Amino acid sequence: MFSAIASYFQDRPLLKVSTIAAPVLLAHQWCQSSCLSLTCLGFSLYIFTGGWKTLWIAYMTIGRDARGLSFVIRGRRRIRQLRDKHAIIADVFLENVRKDPNRIAFYYEDRSYTFQEAEDMTNQVARFFNKLGYKKGDVVALYMESCPEFVMIWLGLSKLGVVTALLNHNLRAKSLAHCVNVSQCRAVIFSGDLVDAIVEIRDELDSEMAYFSYREPTAMDNIPQYQELTTAFNGCSKEPLRVEYDRQFTDRLIYIYTSGTTGLPKASVISNSRYFFATTGVASLLNIDSKDTVYCALPIYHSAGGMLGVGSCLIHGASLAIRKKFSASRFWDDCIKYNCTVIQYIGETCRYLLAQPEKPVDKRHKVRLAFGNGLRRNIWHEFKDRFQIEQIGEFYGSTEGNANLINIDNTPFSVGFNSALIPWVYPVQLVKVDKATGKPIRGSNGLCIMCKPGEPGELMGRIVQKDLSRHFDGYVNQEATNKKIVRDVMRKGDSFFATGDILVKNELGYTFFLDRTGDTYRWKGENVSTTEVESTILSVVGFRDVAVYGVEVGNLEGKAGMAAVSDPNNDLDMEHLNQSLKKSLPPYARPLFIRLLLAIDQTSTFKLAKTRLKAEGFDPSKVDSDKLFYFNSSVGHYQTLDGEIYKAIQSGSIRF
Ligand SMILES: *[C@@H]1O[C@H](CO)[C@@H](O)[C@H](O)[C@H]1NC(C)=O
């Protein structure tokens, strides 16, 4: 009933009339019979000032809010303890090792690693790099496909206070070099099979850079001076190593790259405390602990897999089954093989799973909970029913931000809640923004305007630098950090982290995701920065106008990339563009649609021009005589997009 009413409310957020009318009628009848007109007056006043509604909201949300509140209180206490003990994530992990050393920490393919084995390897990593003089403040970049060693290497380095920059192993060329360089690392650790990509960018990296290969490189030409790590680690003792340095719970732990709002990927600073807080929120509120095995087929260089998935093992003692690359056909077999009780998803994975033919294994697993982000409304129930998953823990969170929400009570379609009665306990707010400019609308007092139920607004989280859970660590680049901060939101002098995402809440405080604004869009679970794609295209096409934006495609999650390029003389070489994009951008960032036009309207602001282009999308009937192309993935080229193809794409018979 809870969820039915909540979803009803989501579509009709302002149900004031009927909730008020019924008690008024009752009260009216009661007044006539008893003639207690004074009581009646008071009663009516109570009703009209929202009394009944408040009671009703309290009745509907008290259990949920109590759980949230209890987590906030317990979480803060634990964070204070860890801070006072100068603990880091590796210490929290060690507590789990001590509790049950023989429990499996990681499953990977046909291998498994106990907590003790994992701890042993982190000690070897720490000892090896300690001998080479790596210390607190140093940064090392890690470029490897998902596997348990990926985690053990960064966890081992963290014991020395060394920060690991987790690189996306799909990156190549310019984007890869950029990510390595912004991290200001002194070494790169790469897995042997990715050696070519490192060789390709070597000239663009610092000449002092040290190279370490985990397992022997597959190709032997032109390899930078490197040291192989597998044997080096094996030569080190497994005994814990206690290095003395100024250790703090707030020390930097890892860098995770995000598209942020503008430009090339940015390295977000993840401190030990932030890693702890982000992970523990999801795991505690969804009761993930050492009884569980979590299946993670998401990339572990991102925050979803790398913090929430990996963290459920490191911090909460769950076993973690890591899969190198998501496979829809093997998904449930893996869950059965490893006895998984929890799976992690992004919206796309759920859709790919539903697209598989039905099999008996679909329901033979023991998965009780699926948690993740981006499960769409149109497949929510289908996914839950077909695979018989009791609970969906949809959450909202950004790698760098402090505004996190989570659905803890299985409310359909919701990304979480904030208390409707005591919203100030969790200072995450929806703020009204101007649709065209994306800037907050301010009232006559200069402050932002908070959204009422049913009013869409940008999600923002208050920054309190003293409070570890409300902290915003920002990016490695300070200028990029400042761009995400909005000041004078609720009071003069306060500051909020602006997520760039538009959400709406209902009267019970449940929130629902609507749209992403700003200069990024999300495709295949990856954030794509429009400015990064624009600058890549500009470097190929030279003196032309380029605008990149995301467009909706049929029922698909996220937005597909589209580029508008000016081509006044009708001489753009599409094949050259295609080849260059393949070389410099990972597949998810390459535009699927290209529109050639005379010029991009520069009379208004670029932002407004983009808004119009976005609205016209890739519909041939809306673009006048402009030429449209789509990326035909079966042949690997851009081809003309006409009305027929448009229909086929929208209906899903042409897929991406
Ligand atoms: C899964 O559970 C079954 C039955 O309890 C057990 O025999 C098997 O060893 C377990 N598999 C793993 C990978 O833990």
XYZ file of C-alpha atoms and ligand atoms in Angstrom:
670
model
C 0.000 0.000 0.000
C 2.865 2.236 0.897
C 4.352 2.076 -2.525
C 1.056 2.153 -4.387
C 0.104 5.411 -2.748
C 3.515 6.856 -3.251
C 3.546 6.134 -6.947
C 0.025 7.491 -7.224
C 1.251 10.635 -5.603
C 4.158 10.951 -7.888
C 1.818 11.567 -10.770
C -0.531 13.807 -8.790
C 1.708 15.667 -6.449
C -0.822 18.244 -5.335
C -3.569 16.156 -3.862
C -4.383 18.770 -1.284
C -8.045 19.114 -2.074
C -9.227 15.628 -1.294
C -7.013 15.095 1.729
C -8.423 18.249 3.227
C -12.019 17.933 2.050
C -12.783 14.600 3.705
C -11.920 15.614 7.258
C -13.645 18.971 6.741
C -16.902 17.242 5.861
C -16.576 14.969 8.865
C -15.833 17.893 11.109
C -18.761 19.819 9.713
C -21.212 17.015 10.526
C -19.755 16.577 13.941
C -20.095 20.320 14.660
C -23.769 20.391 13.689
C -24.635 17.565 16.035
C -22.630 18.690 19.016
C -22.796 22.442 18.495
C -19.313 22.826 19.936
C -18.682 25.639 17.550
C -15.537 26.826 19.246
C -13.872 23.442 19.054
C -15.114 23.241 15.516
C -13.438 26.507 14.638
C -10.161 25.394 16.144
C -10.429 22.075 14.412
C -11.021 23.676 11.028
C -8.114 26.010 11.522
C -5.958 23.020 12.331
C -7.083 21.323 9.150
C -6.591 24.345 6.942
C -3.117 24.958 8.244
C -2.216 21.506 7.065
C -2.656 19.564 10.285
C -4.289 16.514 8.807
C -1.904 16.407 5.983
C 0.998 16.606 8.371
C -0.451 13.742 10.383
C -0.979 11.708 7.242
C 2.563 12.383 5.990
C 3.947 11.464 9.399
C 1.987 8.220 9.389
C 3.237 7.351 5.906
C 6.884 8.224 6.394
C 7.795 7.770 10.026
C 9.295 4.298 9.642
C 11.371 5.319 6.675
C 12.575 8.541 8.288
C 13.447 6.763 11.515
C 15.691 4.353 9.644
C 17.340 7.205 7.767
C 17.826 9.177 10.964
C 19.209 6.235 12.869
C 21.720 5.671 10.077
C 22.767 9.327 10.132
C 23.330 9.172 13.890
C 25.181 5.845 13.865
C 27.144 6.815 10.765
C 28.319 10.043 12.350
C 29.391 8.272 15.500
C 31.416 5.733 13.527
C 32.996 8.462 11.420
C 34.021 10.336 14.572
C 35.595 7.159 15.952
C 37.546 6.505 12.763
C 38.672 10.118 12.610
C 39.871 10.028 16.214
C 41.769 6.794 15.589
C 43.365 8.255 12.419
C 42.048 5.199 10.610
C 42.135 4.718 6.847
C 40.110 2.335 4.665
C 42.884 -0.272 4.877
C 42.356 -0.345 8.672
C 38.629 -0.892 8.281
C 39.404 -3.693 5.845
C 41.790 -5.225 8.361
C 38.975 -5.386 10.930
C 37.075 -7.553 8.451
C 40.147 -9.689 7.807
C 40.469 -10.326 11.553
C 36.777 -11.197 11.914
C 36.978 -14.017 9.397
C 40.314 -14.433 7.586
C 39.136 -17.453 5.602
C 36.023 -15.882 4.210
C 36.184 -15.195 0.482
C 36.811 -11.541 -0.289
C 36.913 -11.755 -4.085
C 35.690 -14.158 -6.705
C 37.089 -13.712 -10.166
C 36.607 -16.163 -13.011
C 37.521 -19.524 -11.460
C 39.657 -18.103 -8.701
C 38.879 -16.800 -5.260
C 40.853 -14.831 -2.707
C 40.200 -14.940 1.016
C 40.301 -11.819 3.134
C 43.678 -12.950 4.463
C 45.096 -13.513 0.975
C 43.907 -10.098 -0.109
C 45.432 -8.511 2.979
C 48.714 -10.343 2.306
C 48.942 -8.985 -1.203
C 48.262 -5.407 -0.077
C 51.171 -5.773 2.342
C 53.438 -6.936 -0.460
C 52.355 -3.978 -2.589
C 53.034 -1.591 0.293
C 56.435 -3.108 1.042
C 57.549 -3.040 -2.566
C 56.672 0.621 -3.136
C 57.920 1.625 0.281
C 61.346 0.241 -0.637
C 61.317 2.426 -3.743
C 60.638 5.472 -1.579
C 56.964 6.088 -2.369
C 55.309 8.057 0.422
C 52.316 10.121 1.442
C 51.484 12.732 -1.177
C 52.744 10.684 -4.128
C 50.307 9.697 -6.835
C 50.408 6.545 -8.937
C 48.129 5.938 -11.929
C 46.582 2.487 -12.347
C 45.563 1.325 -15.823
C 44.122 -2.169 -15.735
C 40.949 -4.085 -16.500
C 38.676 -5.075 -13.612
C 40.189 -7.793 -11.425
C 40.834 -8.281 -7.704
C 44.470 -7.166 -8.061
C 43.232 -3.789 -9.214
C 41.714 -3.303 -5.759
C 44.605 -4.848 -3.845
C 47.128 -2.605 -5.594
C 45.388 0.651 -4.700
C 44.580 -0.572 -1.215
C 48.218 -1.565 -0.721
C 49.471 1.802 -1.945
C 47.071 3.564 0.406
C 48.910 2.018 3.344
C 51.814 4.304 2.477
C 49.511 7.292 2.017
C 50.076 7.045 -1.745
C 47.054 8.106 -3.806
C 46.070 5.944 -6.777
C 44.469 7.531 -9.832
C 42.059 4.950 -11.239
C 42.203 5.235 -15.016
C 39.432 4.106 -17.316
C 40.986 1.252 -19.298
C 38.912 2.184 -22.353
C 40.717 5.492 -22.724
C 43.346 5.912 -25.386
C 45.547 8.606 -26.888
C 44.793 12.198 -25.967
C 42.185 11.460 -23.279
C 44.436 8.894 -21.632
C 47.457 11.197 -21.654
C 45.304 13.967 -20.228
C 44.107 11.794 -17.349
C 47.601 10.635 -16.493
C 48.939 14.178 -16.621
C 46.243 15.863 -14.511
C 46.817 13.340 -11.745
C 50.437 14.553 -11.451
C 51.486 10.977 -10.822
C 55.064 9.815 -10.556
C 54.384 6.311 -11.848
C 51.991 4.392 -14.069
C 51.043 0.796 -13.327
C 49.541 -0.903 -16.367
C 48.489 -4.452 -17.043
C 50.648 -6.235 -19.581
C 47.899 -6.513 -22.183
C 47.380 -2.728 -22.278
C 50.983 -1.916 -23.076
C 50.250 -0.558 -26.573
C 48.091 2.229 -25.226
C 50.864 3.289 -22.839
C 53.518 3.213 -25.547
C 51.297 5.394 -27.721
C 51.129 8.234 -25.184
C 54.577 7.919 -23.700
C 55.994 11.021 -25.365
C 53.227 13.122 -23.872
C 54.031 12.075 -20.309
C 56.608 13.409 -17.925
C 60.077 12.169 -18.831
C 60.679 11.198 -15.181
C 57.667 8.905 -15.116
C 58.249 5.383 -13.765
C 56.495 2.454 -15.459
C 55.375 -0.778 -13.835
C 53.755 -3.602 -15.693
C 51.509 -6.040 -13.873
C 52.153 -9.321 -15.723
C 54.440 -9.355 -18.726
C 53.441 -7.099 -21.619
C 51.884 -8.933 -24.545
C 53.717 -6.989 -27.233
C 57.453 -6.604 -26.897
C 58.324 -3.745 -29.275
C 58.999 -0.283 -28.151
C 58.184 -0.861 -24.515
C 59.146 1.875 -22.096
C 61.621 1.018 -19.379
C 59.424 -0.824 -16.969
C 59.536 -3.166 -14.044
C 57.340 -6.237 -13.870
C 55.338 -6.436 -10.660
C 54.021 -9.984 -10.193
C 57.414 -11.404 -9.374
C 58.458 -8.257 -7.535
C 55.454 -8.531 -5.212
C 56.079 -12.224 -4.643
C 59.555 -11.360 -3.439
C 58.127 -9.208 -0.637
C 57.034 -10.329 2.801
C 53.313 -10.597 3.550
C 53.757 -9.219 7.044
C 51.961 -5.965 7.739
C 54.105 -2.898 7.387
C 53.471 0.019 9.656
C 54.959 3.098 8.072
C 54.958 6.132 10.311
C 53.591 9.228 8.687
C 50.976 11.824 9.477
C 47.973 9.593 8.861
C 44.465 11.106 8.777
C 41.007 9.721 8.054
C 40.581 12.623 5.626
C 43.733 11.754 3.636
C 43.357 11.362 -0.098
C 42.770 7.736 -1.050
C 42.073 7.538 -4.774
C 41.242 9.758 -7.726
C 38.213 8.816 -9.764
C 37.675 10.527 -13.100
C 34.366 12.111 -13.924
C 33.233 14.285 -16.760
C 32.230 16.949 -14.276
C 30.403 19.686 -16.108
C 32.936 20.965 -18.601
C 36.040 19.983 -20.458
C 38.090 16.817 -20.374
C 37.660 14.271 -17.560
C 38.500 15.623 -14.145
C 40.135 13.744 -11.328
C 37.797 13.797 -8.342
C 39.490 13.523 -5.018
C 38.168 10.625 -2.957
C 39.444 10.775 0.590
C 39.316 7.816 2.953
C 36.444 9.451 4.832
C 34.505 10.097 1.659
C 35.023 6.540 0.447
C 33.804 5.310 3.794
C 30.800 7.566 3.927
C 29.586 6.933 0.368
C 29.864 3.182 0.707
C 28.489 2.821 4.165
C 25.358 4.784 3.297
C 24.315 2.352 0.621
C 25.470 -0.797 2.399
C 23.975 0.042 5.800
C 20.646 1.273 4.525
C 20.281 -1.765 2.268
C 21.651 -4.180 4.893
C 24.559 -5.457 2.829
C 27.022 -7.233 5.114
C 29.225 -10.284 5.600
C 26.323 -12.630 4.866
C 26.190 -11.348 1.302
C 27.986 -11.955 -1.932
C 27.771 -8.962 -4.238
C 28.034 -9.361 -7.996
C 29.787 -6.465 -9.657
C 30.065 -6.438 -13.425
C 30.441 -2.660 -13.539
C 33.788 -1.002 -14.141
C 35.668 -0.643 -10.857
C 37.534 2.522 -11.865
C 34.211 4.379 -11.497
C 32.537 5.268 -8.252
C 29.572 2.901 -8.627
C 31.651 -0.251 -8.957
C 34.834 0.993 -7.348
C 33.310 2.550 -4.253
C 29.877 1.065 -3.649
C 30.628 -2.393 -5.064
C 34.221 -2.817 -3.897
C 33.473 -0.948 -0.664
C 30.771 -3.427 0.329
C 33.622 -5.937 0.572
C 36.349 -3.724 2.038
C 34.161 -1.985 4.589
C 31.212 -4.267 5.207
C 32.850 -7.646 4.807
C 30.702 -8.894 1.925
C 32.240 -11.196 -0.670
C 32.593 -9.551 -4.053
C 32.376 -11.342 -7.379
C 34.163 -9.193 -9.935
C 33.560 -9.683 -13.606
C 35.997 -8.249 -16.124
C 33.314 -7.214 -18.555
C 29.545 -7.316 -18.238
C 27.917 -10.168 -20.147
C 24.122 -10.339 -20.363
C 24.093 -14.014 -21.325
C 26.400 -15.091 -18.474
C 24.971 -12.810 -15.808
C 22.640 -15.180 -13.965
C 24.953 -18.159 -14.419
C 27.606 -16.158 -12.600
C 25.172 -15.212 -9.834
C 24.383 -18.895 -9.343
C 28.040 -19.936 -9.539
C 29.111 -17.517 -6.812
C 25.884 -17.742 -4.752
C 25.331 -14.004 -5.114
C 22.679 -12.389 -2.951
C 23.109 -8.842 -4.212
C 23.687 -7.490 -7.709
C 24.732 -4.076 -8.843
C 23.224 -2.510 -11.959
C 23.053 0.514 -14.135
C 19.894 1.057 -16.201
C 21.476 -0.337 -19.358
C 22.436 -3.641 -17.764
C 18.836 -4.254 -16.714
C 17.642 -3.627 -20.239
C 20.299 -5.913 -21.751
C 19.268 -8.634 -19.309
C 15.624 -8.257 -20.247
C 16.537 -8.493 -23.926
C 17.928 -12.005 -23.362
C 15.575 -14.902 -24.177
C 13.891 -16.280 -21.044
C 15.762 -19.178 -19.455
C 15.146 -21.287 -16.360
C 18.303 -19.811 -14.737
C 16.596 -16.425 -14.718
C 14.986 -17.324 -11.413
C 17.299 -19.981 -10.015
C 19.605 -17.540 -8.276
C 19.500 -16.327 -4.662
C 19.640 -12.612 -5.406
C 17.444 -10.665 -2.987
C 18.537 -7.131 -3.785
C 19.550 -5.204 -6.864
C 21.071 -1.814 -6.205
C 22.216 0.735 -8.686
C 21.319 3.757 -10.630
C 19.232 4.517 -13.709
C 16.617 1.753 -13.746
C 13.921 3.236 -15.903
C 10.274 3.420 -15.067
C 9.182 1.474 -18.148
C 11.158 -1.631 -17.177
C 11.184 -1.342 -13.373
C 8.411 -3.837 -12.679
C 9.263 -6.092 -15.604
C 12.825 -6.417 -14.319
C 11.739 -7.095 -10.757
C 9.100 -9.650 -11.747
C 10.941 -11.570 -14.433
C 14.047 -12.110 -12.335
C 12.145 -12.321 -9.057
C 14.125 -9.721 -7.234
C 12.563 -8.738 -3.950
C 14.065 -5.320 -3.548
C 15.360 -2.581 -5.810
C 17.751 -0.160 -4.133
C 17.892 2.644 -6.663
C 20.165 5.458 -5.535
C 21.261 8.847 -6.663
C 24.798 9.985 -6.150
C 27.690 11.593 -7.909
C 31.307 10.650 -7.475
C 32.400 14.046 -6.295
C 29.212 15.453 -4.833
C 27.747 15.434 -1.365
C 24.112 15.070 -2.432
C 23.239 11.401 -2.202
C 19.843 9.772 -2.058
C 18.750 6.184 -1.764
C 15.537 4.228 -2.044
C 15.435 2.055 1.066
C 11.834 0.881 1.099
C 11.282 -0.475 -2.400
C 9.169 2.477 -3.560
C 8.717 2.078 -7.327
C 10.613 4.519 -9.559
C 12.055 6.543 -6.704
C 15.762 7.394 -6.353
C 15.381 7.964 -2.642
C 13.868 10.408 -0.238
C 14.376 13.240 2.097
C 12.131 13.602 5.103
C 9.033 15.651 4.326
C 8.609 16.626 7.974
C 12.168 17.353 9.057
C 13.986 18.045 5.782
C 16.697 20.109 7.498
C 18.187 16.993 9.097
C 19.548 16.019 5.694
C 20.447 19.262 3.919
C 19.907 18.199 0.338
C 17.511 20.500 -1.481
C 15.735 20.920 -4.792
C 16.300 24.441 -6.072
C 14.367 26.167 -8.866
C 16.444 26.858 -11.957
C 15.957 28.780 -15.185
C 15.378 26.234 -17.939
C 17.277 28.137 -20.614
C 20.370 29.176 -18.675
C 20.447 26.419 -16.073
C 21.185 29.028 -13.373
C 19.244 29.097 -10.100
C 16.344 31.544 -9.963
C 16.716 33.988 -7.089
C 14.025 35.758 -5.118
C 13.985 39.439 -4.179
C 16.138 38.636 -1.130
C 18.873 37.291 -3.394
C 18.448 33.714 -2.155
C 17.449 30.666 -4.184
C 13.890 29.394 -4.259
C 13.203 25.908 -2.911
C 10.896 23.623 -4.879
C 7.573 22.498 -3.516
C 6.330 18.964 -4.141
C 5.719 18.505 -7.852
C 8.065 21.303 -8.920
C 11.182 20.126 -10.758
C 14.466 21.602 -9.575
C 18.202 21.084 -9.428
C 19.447 18.871 -6.626
C 21.996 20.579 -4.377
C 23.766 19.493 -1.214
C 24.878 21.906 1.475
C 28.614 22.018 2.011
C 29.802 22.005 5.601
C 33.557 21.677 5.549
C 33.767 20.685 9.232
C 31.317 17.838 8.784
C 32.910 14.903 6.980
C 29.629 13.732 5.516
C 28.769 17.169 4.109
C 32.230 17.864 2.797
C 32.934 18.574 -0.862
C 36.478 17.475 -1.665
C 36.307 18.936 -5.134
C 38.582 18.128 -8.021
C 42.326 18.123 -8.289
C 41.844 21.300 -10.326
C 40.673 24.150 -8.078
C 39.006 26.188 -10.803
C 36.826 23.250 -11.766
C 35.910 22.885 -8.093
C 34.663 26.469 -7.814
C 32.365 26.051 -10.800
C 30.328 23.439 -8.958
C 29.658 25.590 -5.919
C 26.605 27.852 -5.594
C 26.590 30.431 -2.816
C 23.781 32.149 -0.895
C 21.244 29.382 -1.454
C 19.126 29.247 1.705
C 21.003 31.838 3.750
C 23.555 34.518 3.010
C 27.008 33.029 3.138
C 26.113 29.344 2.776
C 27.389 27.202 -0.076
C 25.956 24.231 -1.902
C 27.296 21.634 -4.314
C 25.224 21.836 -7.527
C 24.672 18.422 -9.081
C 23.365 19.608 -12.449
C 20.547 17.079 -12.205
C 16.858 17.870 -12.215
C 14.681 15.921 -9.801
C 11.187 16.253 -8.418
C 9.793 15.230 -5.046
C 6.292 14.276 -3.974
C 4.493 15.262 -0.804
C 5.958 12.344 1.110
C 9.474 13.430 0.256
C 10.182 10.652 -2.262
C 12.331 11.970 -5.097
C 12.335 11.038 -8.756
C 15.002 11.678 -11.355
C 13.960 13.779 -14.347
C 16.880 15.039 -16.373
C 20.512 15.923 -16.514
C 21.475 19.466 -17.429
C 24.819 21.080 -17.906
C 27.479 20.064 -20.349
C 27.397 16.340 -19.883
C 25.107 13.583 -20.939
C 25.074 9.956 -19.968
C 25.390 7.135 -22.478
C 25.939 3.443 -21.748
C 26.514 4.281 -18.127
C 29.333 6.724 -18.841
C 29.201 10.471 -18.460
C 30.241 12.172 -21.647
C 31.488 15.730 -21.600
C 30.199 17.703 -24.577
C 33.180 20.029 -24.495
C 35.597 17.135 -24.689
C 33.837 15.752 -27.754
C 33.600 19.241 -29.253
C 37.307 19.859 -28.880
C 38.091 16.475 -30.421
C 35.893 17.224 -33.432
C 37.337 20.722 -33.743
C 40.845 19.311 -33.858
C 39.768 17.276 -36.895
C 37.528 19.643 -38.837
C 39.427 22.862 -38.231
C 37.650 26.177 -38.698
C 34.071 25.165 -38.325
C 31.406 25.594 -35.672
C 30.763 22.509 -33.616
C 28.085 21.862 -31.021
C 27.732 18.542 -29.240
C 24.686 17.556 -27.200
C 22.757 14.514 -26.035
C 19.492 13.447 -27.651
C 16.878 10.991 -26.489
C 16.541 7.810 -28.508
C 13.296 5.833 -28.257
C 13.063 4.173 -24.870
C 16.777 3.997 -24.186
C 18.434 5.181 -20.988
C 20.527 8.292 -21.091
C 21.162 10.362 -24.194
C 22.973 9.534 -27.385
C 25.667 11.929 -28.557
C 24.915 14.185 -31.494
C 27.230 16.695 -33.142
C 26.148 19.648 -35.250
C 28.967 20.770 -37.519
C 28.910 23.724 -39.886
C 29.593 22.759 -43.473
C 28.854 25.811 -45.626
C 30.811 24.543 -48.658
C 29.554 21.030 -48.463
C 33.034 19.572 -48.224
C 33.285 17.838 -44.860
C 35.057 14.492 -45.189
C 32.848 12.215 -43.092
C 35.149 9.227 -43.348
C 38.134 11.215 -42.142
C 36.056 12.463 -39.219
C 34.929 8.916 -38.467
C 38.456 7.529 -38.402
C 39.744 10.369 -36.245
C 36.946 9.960 -33.717
C 37.647 6.240 -33.490
C 41.245 7.003 -32.719
C 40.722 9.610 -30.034
C 37.443 8.868 -28.274
C 36.238 5.779 -26.425
C 33.225 4.161 -28.153
C 30.614 5.549 -25.758
C 31.786 9.127 -26.371
C 31.666 9.056 -30.180
C 28.610 10.897 -31.498
C 25.997 8.573 -32.954
C 24.409 11.344 -34.970
C 25.931 14.103 -37.047
C 24.078 17.065 -38.462
C 25.710 19.217 -41.118
C 24.351 22.715 -41.391
C 25.269 26.074 -42.895
C 26.171 27.644 -39.592
C 25.388 27.297 -35.934
C 23.334 30.237 -34.825
C 25.722 32.453 -32.885
C 23.356 35.398 -32.509
C 21.959 34.124 -29.259
C 24.103 32.421 -26.671
C 25.670 29.105 -27.549
C 23.590 27.528 -24.815
C 20.321 28.651 -26.382
C 21.455 27.504 -29.817
C 22.139 24.102 -28.317
C 18.755 23.997 -26.636
C 17.125 24.392 -30.035
C 19.367 21.836 -31.729
C 18.660 19.401 -28.929
C 14.906 19.845 -29.294
C 15.112 19.135 -33.036
C 17.232 16.074 -32.391
C 17.804 13.699 -35.270
C 14.295 13.850 -36.683
C 14.644 14.504 -40.447
C 11.270 16.256 -40.536
C 12.547 18.930 -38.147
C 15.909 19.881 -39.560
C 14.986 21.626 -42.839
C 17.506 20.835 -45.519
C 20.358 20.004 -43.128
C 22.101 16.712 -43.766
C 21.774 14.019 -41.114
C 23.996 10.998 -40.550
C 23.877 8.151 -38.067
C 26.598 5.757 -37.079
C 25.810 2.369 -38.558
C 27.633 0.113 -36.127
C 27.284 -2.980 -38.304
C 29.495 -1.398 -40.987
C 31.407 1.064 -38.813
C 30.623 4.184 -40.853
C 28.346 7.181 -40.782
C 25.448 6.838 -43.194
C 22.622 9.106 -44.307
C 19.684 9.187 -41.943
C 16.257 9.487 -43.601
C 12.678 9.163 -42.417
C 12.666 5.372 -42.686
C 15.839 4.990 -40.677
C 14.590 7.496 -38.128
C 11.536 5.299 -37.535
C 13.644 2.160 -37.294
C 15.911 3.787 -34.707
C 13.029 5.102 -32.633
C 11.270 1.747 -32.629
C 14.448 -0.066 -31.632
C 14.892 -2.167 -34.762
C 18.170 -0.356 -35.430
C 20.243 -0.695 -32.276
C 23.306 0.955 -30.871
C 27.186 -22.077 -3.124
O 26.308 -22.736 -2.229
C 26.330 -24.160 -2.349
C 25.243 -24.738 -1.483
O 25.149 -24.077 -0.281
C 27.735 -24.663 -1.994
O 27.792 -26.065 -2.129
C 28.755 -24.004 -2.924
O 30.061 -24.371 -2.562
C 28.631 -22.485 -2.878
N 29.499 -21.888 -3.885
C 30.372 -20.916 -3.615
C 31.158 -20.400 -4.747
O 30.507 -20.463 -2.497
